Short mmCIF file of C-alpha atoms in Angstrom, two decimals:
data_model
loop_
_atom_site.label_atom_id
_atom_site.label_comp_id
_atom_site.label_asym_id
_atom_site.label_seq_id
_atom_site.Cartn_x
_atom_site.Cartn_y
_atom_site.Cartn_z
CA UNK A 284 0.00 0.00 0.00
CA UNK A 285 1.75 3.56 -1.09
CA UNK A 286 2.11 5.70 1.96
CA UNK A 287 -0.75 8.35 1.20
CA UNK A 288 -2.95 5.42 1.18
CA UNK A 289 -2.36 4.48 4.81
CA UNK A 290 -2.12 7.57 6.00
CA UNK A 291 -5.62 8.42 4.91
CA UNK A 292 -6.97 4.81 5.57
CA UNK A 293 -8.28 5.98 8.57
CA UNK A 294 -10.33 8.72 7.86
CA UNK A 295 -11.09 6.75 4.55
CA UNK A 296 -15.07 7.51 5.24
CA UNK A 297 -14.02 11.40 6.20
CA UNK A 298 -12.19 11.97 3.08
CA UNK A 299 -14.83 10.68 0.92
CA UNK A 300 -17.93 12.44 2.34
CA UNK A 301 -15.58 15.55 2.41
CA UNK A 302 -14.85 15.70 -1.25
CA UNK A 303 -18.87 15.76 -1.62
CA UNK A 304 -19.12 18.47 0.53
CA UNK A 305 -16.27 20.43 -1.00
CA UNK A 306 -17.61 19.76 -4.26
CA UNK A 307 -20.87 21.70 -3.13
CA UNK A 308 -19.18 24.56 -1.51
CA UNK A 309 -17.17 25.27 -5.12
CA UNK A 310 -20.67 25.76 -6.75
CA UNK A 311 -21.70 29.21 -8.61
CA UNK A 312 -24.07 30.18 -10.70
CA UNK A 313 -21.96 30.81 -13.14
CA UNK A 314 -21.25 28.21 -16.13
CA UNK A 315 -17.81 29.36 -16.27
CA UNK A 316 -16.78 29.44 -13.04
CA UNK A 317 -18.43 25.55 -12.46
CA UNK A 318 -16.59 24.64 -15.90
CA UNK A 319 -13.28 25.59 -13.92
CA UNK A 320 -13.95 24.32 -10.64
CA UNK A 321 -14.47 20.83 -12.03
CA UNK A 322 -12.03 21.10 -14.17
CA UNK A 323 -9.51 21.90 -10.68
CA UNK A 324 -11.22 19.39 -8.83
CA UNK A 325 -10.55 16.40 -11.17
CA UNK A 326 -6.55 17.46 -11.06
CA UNK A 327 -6.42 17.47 -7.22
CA UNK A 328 -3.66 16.69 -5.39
CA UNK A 329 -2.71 13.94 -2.61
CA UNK A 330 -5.15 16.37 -0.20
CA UNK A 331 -2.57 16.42 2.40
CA UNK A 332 -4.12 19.26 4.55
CA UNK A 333 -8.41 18.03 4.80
CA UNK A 334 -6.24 15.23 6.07
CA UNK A 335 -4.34 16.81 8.72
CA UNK A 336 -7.27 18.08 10.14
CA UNK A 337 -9.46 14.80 10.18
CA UNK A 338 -6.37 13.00 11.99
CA UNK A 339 -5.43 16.05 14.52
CA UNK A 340 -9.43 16.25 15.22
CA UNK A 341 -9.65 12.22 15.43
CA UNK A 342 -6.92 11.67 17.21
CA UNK A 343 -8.28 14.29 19.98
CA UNK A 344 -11.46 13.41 19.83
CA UNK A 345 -11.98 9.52 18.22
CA UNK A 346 -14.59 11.19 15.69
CA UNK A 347 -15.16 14.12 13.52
CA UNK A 348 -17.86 16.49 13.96
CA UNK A 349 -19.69 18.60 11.27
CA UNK A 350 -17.38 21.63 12.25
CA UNK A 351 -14.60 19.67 10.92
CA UNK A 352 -16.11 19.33 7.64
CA UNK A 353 -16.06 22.85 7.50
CA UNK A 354 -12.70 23.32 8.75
CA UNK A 355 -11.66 21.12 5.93
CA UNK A 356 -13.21 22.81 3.32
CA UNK A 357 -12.40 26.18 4.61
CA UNK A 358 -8.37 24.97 4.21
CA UNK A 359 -9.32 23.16 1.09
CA UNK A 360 -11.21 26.10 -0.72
CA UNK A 361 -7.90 28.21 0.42
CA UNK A 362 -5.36 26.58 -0.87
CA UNK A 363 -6.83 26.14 -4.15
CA UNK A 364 -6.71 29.72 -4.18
CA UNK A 365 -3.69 30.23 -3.56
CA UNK A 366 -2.49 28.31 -5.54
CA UNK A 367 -4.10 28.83 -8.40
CA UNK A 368 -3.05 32.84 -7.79
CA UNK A 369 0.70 31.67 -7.18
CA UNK A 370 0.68 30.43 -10.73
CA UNK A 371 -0.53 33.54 -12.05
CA UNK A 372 2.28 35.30 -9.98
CA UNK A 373 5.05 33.25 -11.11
CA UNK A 374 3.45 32.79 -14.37
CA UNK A 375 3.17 29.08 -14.61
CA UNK A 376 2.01 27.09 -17.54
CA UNK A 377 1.88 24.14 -14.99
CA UNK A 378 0.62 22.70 -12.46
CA UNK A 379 0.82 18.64 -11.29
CA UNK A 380 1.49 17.60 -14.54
CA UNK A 381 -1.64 19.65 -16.25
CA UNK A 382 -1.85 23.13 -17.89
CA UNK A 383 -2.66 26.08 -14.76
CA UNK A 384 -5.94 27.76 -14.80
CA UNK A 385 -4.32 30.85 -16.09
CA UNK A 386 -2.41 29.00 -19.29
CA UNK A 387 -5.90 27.72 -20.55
CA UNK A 388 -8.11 31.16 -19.04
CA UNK A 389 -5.66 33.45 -19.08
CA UNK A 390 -4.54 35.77 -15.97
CA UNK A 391 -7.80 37.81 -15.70
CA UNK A 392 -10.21 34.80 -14.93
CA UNK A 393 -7.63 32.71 -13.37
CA UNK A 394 -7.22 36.00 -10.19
CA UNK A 395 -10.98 36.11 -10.08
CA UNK A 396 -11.42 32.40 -9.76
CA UNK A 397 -8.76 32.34 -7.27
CA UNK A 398 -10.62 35.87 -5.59
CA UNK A 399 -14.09 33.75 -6.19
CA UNK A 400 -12.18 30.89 -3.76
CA UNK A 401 -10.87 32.53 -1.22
CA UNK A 402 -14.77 34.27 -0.63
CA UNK A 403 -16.11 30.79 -0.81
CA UNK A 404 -13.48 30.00 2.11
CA UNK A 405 -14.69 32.77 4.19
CA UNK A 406 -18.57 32.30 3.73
CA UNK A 407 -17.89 28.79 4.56
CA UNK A 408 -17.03 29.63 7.94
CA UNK A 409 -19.46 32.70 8.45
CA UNK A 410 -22.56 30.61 6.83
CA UNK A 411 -22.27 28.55 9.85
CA UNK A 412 -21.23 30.72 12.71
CA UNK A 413 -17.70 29.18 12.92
CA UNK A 414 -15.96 32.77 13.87
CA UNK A 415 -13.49 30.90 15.33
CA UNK A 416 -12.44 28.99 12.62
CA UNK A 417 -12.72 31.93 10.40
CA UNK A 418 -10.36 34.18 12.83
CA UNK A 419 -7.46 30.87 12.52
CA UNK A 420 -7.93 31.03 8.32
CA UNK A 421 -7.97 34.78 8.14
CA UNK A 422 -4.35 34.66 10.33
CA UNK A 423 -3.10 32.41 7.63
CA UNK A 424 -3.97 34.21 4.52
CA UNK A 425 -2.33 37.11 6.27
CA UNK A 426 0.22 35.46 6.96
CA UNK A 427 0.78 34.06 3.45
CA UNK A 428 0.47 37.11 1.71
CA UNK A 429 3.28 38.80 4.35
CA UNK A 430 5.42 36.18 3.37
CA UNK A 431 5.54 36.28 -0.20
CA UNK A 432 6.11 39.88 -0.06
CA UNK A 433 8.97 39.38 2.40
CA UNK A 434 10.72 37.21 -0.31
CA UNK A 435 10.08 39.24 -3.29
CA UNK A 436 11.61 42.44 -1.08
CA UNK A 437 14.76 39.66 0.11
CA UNK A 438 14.98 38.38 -3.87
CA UNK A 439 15.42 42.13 -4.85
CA UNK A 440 18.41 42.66 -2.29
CA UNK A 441 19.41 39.18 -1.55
CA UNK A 442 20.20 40.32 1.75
CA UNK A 443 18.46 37.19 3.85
CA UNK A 444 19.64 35.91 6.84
CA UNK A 445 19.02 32.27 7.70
CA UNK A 446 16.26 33.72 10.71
CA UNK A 447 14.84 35.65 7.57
CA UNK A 448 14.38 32.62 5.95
CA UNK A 449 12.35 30.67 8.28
CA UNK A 450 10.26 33.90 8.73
CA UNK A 451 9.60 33.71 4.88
CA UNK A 452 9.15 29.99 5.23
CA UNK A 453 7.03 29.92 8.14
CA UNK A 454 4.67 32.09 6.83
CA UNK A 455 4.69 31.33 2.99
CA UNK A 456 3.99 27.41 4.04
CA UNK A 457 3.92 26.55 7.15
CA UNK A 458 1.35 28.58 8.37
CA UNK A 459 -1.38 26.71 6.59
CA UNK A 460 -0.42 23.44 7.66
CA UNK A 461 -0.46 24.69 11.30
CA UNK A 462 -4.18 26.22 10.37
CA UNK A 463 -5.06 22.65 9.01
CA UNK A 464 -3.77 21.28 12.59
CA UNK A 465 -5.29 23.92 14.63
CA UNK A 466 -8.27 23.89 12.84
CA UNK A 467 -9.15 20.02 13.42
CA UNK A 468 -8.53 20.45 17.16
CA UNK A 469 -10.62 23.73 17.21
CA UNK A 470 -13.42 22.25 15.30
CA UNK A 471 -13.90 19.96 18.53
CA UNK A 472 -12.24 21.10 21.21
CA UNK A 473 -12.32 24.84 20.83
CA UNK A 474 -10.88 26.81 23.37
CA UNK A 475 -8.51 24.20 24.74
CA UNK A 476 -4.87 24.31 24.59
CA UNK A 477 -4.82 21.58 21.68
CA UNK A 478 -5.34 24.60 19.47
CA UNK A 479 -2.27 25.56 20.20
CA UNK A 480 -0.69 22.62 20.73
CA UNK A 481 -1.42 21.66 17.31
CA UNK A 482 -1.01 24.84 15.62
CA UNK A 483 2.88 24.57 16.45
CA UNK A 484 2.68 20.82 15.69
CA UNK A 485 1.62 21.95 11.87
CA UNK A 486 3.76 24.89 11.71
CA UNK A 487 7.06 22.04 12.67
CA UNK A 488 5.54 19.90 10.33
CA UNK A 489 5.66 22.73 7.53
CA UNK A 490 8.71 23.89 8.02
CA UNK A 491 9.84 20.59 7.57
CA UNK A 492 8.00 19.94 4.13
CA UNK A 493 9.12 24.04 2.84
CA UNK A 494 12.89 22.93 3.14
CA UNK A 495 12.38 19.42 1.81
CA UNK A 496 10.77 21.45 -1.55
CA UNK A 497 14.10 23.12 -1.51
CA UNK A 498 16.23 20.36 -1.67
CA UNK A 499 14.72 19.25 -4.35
CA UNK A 500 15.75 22.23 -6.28
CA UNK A 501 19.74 20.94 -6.20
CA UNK A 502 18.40 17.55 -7.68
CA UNK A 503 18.32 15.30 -4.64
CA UNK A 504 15.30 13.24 -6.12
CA UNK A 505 13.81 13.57 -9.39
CA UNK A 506 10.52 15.27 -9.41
CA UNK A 507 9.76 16.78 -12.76
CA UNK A 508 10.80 19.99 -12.34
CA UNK A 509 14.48 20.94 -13.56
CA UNK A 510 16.99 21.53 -11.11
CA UNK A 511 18.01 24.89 -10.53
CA UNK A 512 14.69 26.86 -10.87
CA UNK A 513 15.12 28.29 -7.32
CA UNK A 514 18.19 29.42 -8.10
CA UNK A 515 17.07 31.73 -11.65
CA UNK A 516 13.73 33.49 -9.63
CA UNK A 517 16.68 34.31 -6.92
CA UNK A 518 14.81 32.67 -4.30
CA UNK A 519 17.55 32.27 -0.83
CA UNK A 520 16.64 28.48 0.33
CA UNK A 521 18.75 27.23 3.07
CA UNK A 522 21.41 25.21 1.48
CA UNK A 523 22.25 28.69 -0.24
CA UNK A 524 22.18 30.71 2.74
CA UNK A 525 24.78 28.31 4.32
CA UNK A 526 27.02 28.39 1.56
CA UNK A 527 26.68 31.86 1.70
CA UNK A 528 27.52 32.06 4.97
CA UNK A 529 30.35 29.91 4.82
CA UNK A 530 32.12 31.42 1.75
CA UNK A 531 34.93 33.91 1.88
CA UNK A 532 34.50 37.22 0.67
CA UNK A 533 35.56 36.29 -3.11
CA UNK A 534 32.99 33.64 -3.41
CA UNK A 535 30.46 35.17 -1.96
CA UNK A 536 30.93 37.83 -4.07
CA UNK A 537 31.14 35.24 -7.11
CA UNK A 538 27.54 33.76 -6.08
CA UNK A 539 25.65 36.49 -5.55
CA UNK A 540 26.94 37.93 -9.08
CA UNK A 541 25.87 34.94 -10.08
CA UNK A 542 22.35 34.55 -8.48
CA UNK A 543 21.80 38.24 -9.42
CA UNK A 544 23.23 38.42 -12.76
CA UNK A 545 23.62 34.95 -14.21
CA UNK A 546 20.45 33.10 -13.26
CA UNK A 547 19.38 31.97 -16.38
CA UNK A 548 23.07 30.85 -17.58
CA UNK A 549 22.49 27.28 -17.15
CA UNK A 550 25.98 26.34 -17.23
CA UNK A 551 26.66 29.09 -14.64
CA UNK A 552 23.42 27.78 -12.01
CA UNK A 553 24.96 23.89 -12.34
CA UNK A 554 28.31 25.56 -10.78
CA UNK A 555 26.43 27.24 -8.07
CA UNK A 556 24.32 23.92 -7.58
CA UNK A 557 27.88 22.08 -7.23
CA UNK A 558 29.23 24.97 -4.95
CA UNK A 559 26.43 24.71 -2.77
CA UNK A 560 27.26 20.73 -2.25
CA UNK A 561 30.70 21.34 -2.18
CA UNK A 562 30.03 23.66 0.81
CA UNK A 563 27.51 21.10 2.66
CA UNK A 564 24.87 23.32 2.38
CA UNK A 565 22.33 20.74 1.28
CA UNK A 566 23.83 18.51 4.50
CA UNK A 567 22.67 21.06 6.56
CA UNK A 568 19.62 21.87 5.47
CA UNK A 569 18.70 18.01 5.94
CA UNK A 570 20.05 18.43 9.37
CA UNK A 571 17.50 21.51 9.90
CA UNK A 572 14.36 19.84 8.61
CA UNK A 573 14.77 16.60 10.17
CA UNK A 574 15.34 18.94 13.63
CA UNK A 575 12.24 20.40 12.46
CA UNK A 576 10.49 16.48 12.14
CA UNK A 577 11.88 15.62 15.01
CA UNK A 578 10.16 18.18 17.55
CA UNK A 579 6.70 17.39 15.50
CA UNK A 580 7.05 14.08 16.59
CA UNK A 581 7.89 15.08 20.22
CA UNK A 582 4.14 16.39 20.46
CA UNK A 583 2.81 13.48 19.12
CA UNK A 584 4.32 11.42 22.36
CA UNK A 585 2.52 12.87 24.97
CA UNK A 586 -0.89 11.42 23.10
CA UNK A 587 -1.56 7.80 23.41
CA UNK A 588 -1.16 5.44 20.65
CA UNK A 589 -3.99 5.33 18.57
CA UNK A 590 -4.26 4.38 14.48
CA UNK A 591 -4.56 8.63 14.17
CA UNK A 592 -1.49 8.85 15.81
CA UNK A 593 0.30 6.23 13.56
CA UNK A 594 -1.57 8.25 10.36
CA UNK A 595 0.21 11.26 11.97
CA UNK A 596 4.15 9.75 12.74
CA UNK A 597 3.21 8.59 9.08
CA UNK A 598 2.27 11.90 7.95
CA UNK A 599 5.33 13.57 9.55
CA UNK A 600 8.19 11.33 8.20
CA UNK A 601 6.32 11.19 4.19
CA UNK A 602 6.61 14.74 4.45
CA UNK A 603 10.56 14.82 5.15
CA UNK A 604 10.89 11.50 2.86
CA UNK A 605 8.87 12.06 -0.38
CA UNK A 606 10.20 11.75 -3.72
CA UNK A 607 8.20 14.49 -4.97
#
């Protein structure tokens, strides 16, 4: 059995009453619109965050209540929306495997889709009095949108420190995930300190998963995306900040020349790419994330075993030990 599938086995019978219900909350009146949102929903993804919150909300709780259907498809209906404006930002043909929203709607309809989303997410929460549910989601879009910004002003000046960098990546990624996890235990035991609890369980666990995605960049595993990619939008992961860090004033000089200045030389990115190795930047990034696991896991311990909790070590070590 592939790993998704027993981490989601389960909340098999959550999952698949979920995707009616998010199915329903994607409706419009609008023919377009619907022609779009099915066409998003038959190209989802492994669904990793409805998940987190049916385990974190299980695993407190030994069921699910109708609030976490909602907390699902509040997180669901958001991160469609994001990401379906991130393509538009970074102007992205692709996405999984399958042309974006934007290559096959163009940029107009594919923001007011994403715009038409992120509402949906919202109303969600308000069309059933779930304020607080709606005050965790409305945190993380903030947060989100702060964070992209931050990197875009650090990408300009490629001035960013390695606490800059988990500022970017704790709220560019990791900030949903700990929504998804603070959302489950909200939607049944709100006002405890499992909110919490689990909000920084999610946040370690994104963290985690933001520098995995930039390892991949200096071809540890082969994902379908070409190596390097990071490196010519002048994005500062981790393993370059270390090399950074660790270079002597003529190198450094030499790599951010080359970040700023040579990006798109492909023969000039594979030398930064073998710097960065050289330098044992990617080794130390590894050592960060699986820190990062590591203290996710500590929060599990003080819960009892259960078959959530194994779904949850399960979730936490895919996430540092994916291919893709």
């Amino acid at each position: 059995m592939k790993i998704v599938s027993q981490i989601r086995e389960p909340i098999e019978d959550e999952m698949q009453l979920f995707e009616e219900k998010f199915l329903k909350s994607m409706s419009s009146k609008v023919a377009l619109f619907n022609r779009i949102t099915y066409y998003i929903v038959n190209r989802k993804g492994k669904q990793m965050r409805p998940m987190f919150v049916f385990l974190t909300a299980k695993l407190l709780n030994g069921e699910v209540n109708e609030r976490t259907y909602t907390g699902a498809s509040i997180i669901e209906l958001i991160h469609t929306a994001s990401l379906v404006h991130d393509d538009v930002v970074d102007d992205s043909n692709k996405r999984r495997g399958f042309f974006s929203i934007n290559a096959l709607w163009k940029n107009k309809i594919a923001v007011l889709v994403g715009d038409f989303l992120f509402s949906k997410g919202l109303l969600v929460s308000l069309e059933n009095k779930d304020y607080d549910l709606l005050h965790i989601i409305s945190n993380a879009v903030r947060d989100m949108s702060e964070g992209e910004l931050l990197q875009i002003e650090k990408a300009r000046l490629l001035d960013i420190t390695e606490d800059i960098y988990y500022d970017i990546i704790r709220q560019k990624t990791a900030t949903l995930i700990a929504a998804c996890c603070s959302m489950g235990a909200c939607s049944v035991r709100p006002d405890s300190d499992e909110v919490e609890t689990f909000r920084k369980f999610g946040e370690l666990c994104g963290m985690a998963f933001q520098i995995k995605d930039d390892l991949f960049d200096y071809g540890a595993e082969k994902i379908g995306k070409p190596t390097g990619i990071d490196i010519k939008e002048q994005k500062m992961t981790l393993p370059l900040i270390y090399a950074l860090n660790h270079s002597d004033k003529e190198k450094k000089k030499w790599l951010i020349n080359s970040i700023k200045n040579h990006n798109k030389n492909k023969k000039r990115v594979k030398e930064v790419i073998a710097y960065v190795k050289e330098k044992g930047g990617l080794d130390y990034a590894v050592t960060k994330m699986l820190e990062f696991k590591d203290e996710a896991l500590a929060i599990l311990d003080n819960y009892p075993d259960s078959e959530y909790k194994s779904a949850l070590t399960l979730m936490v070590n895919y996430v540092v030990d994916r291919k893709k």
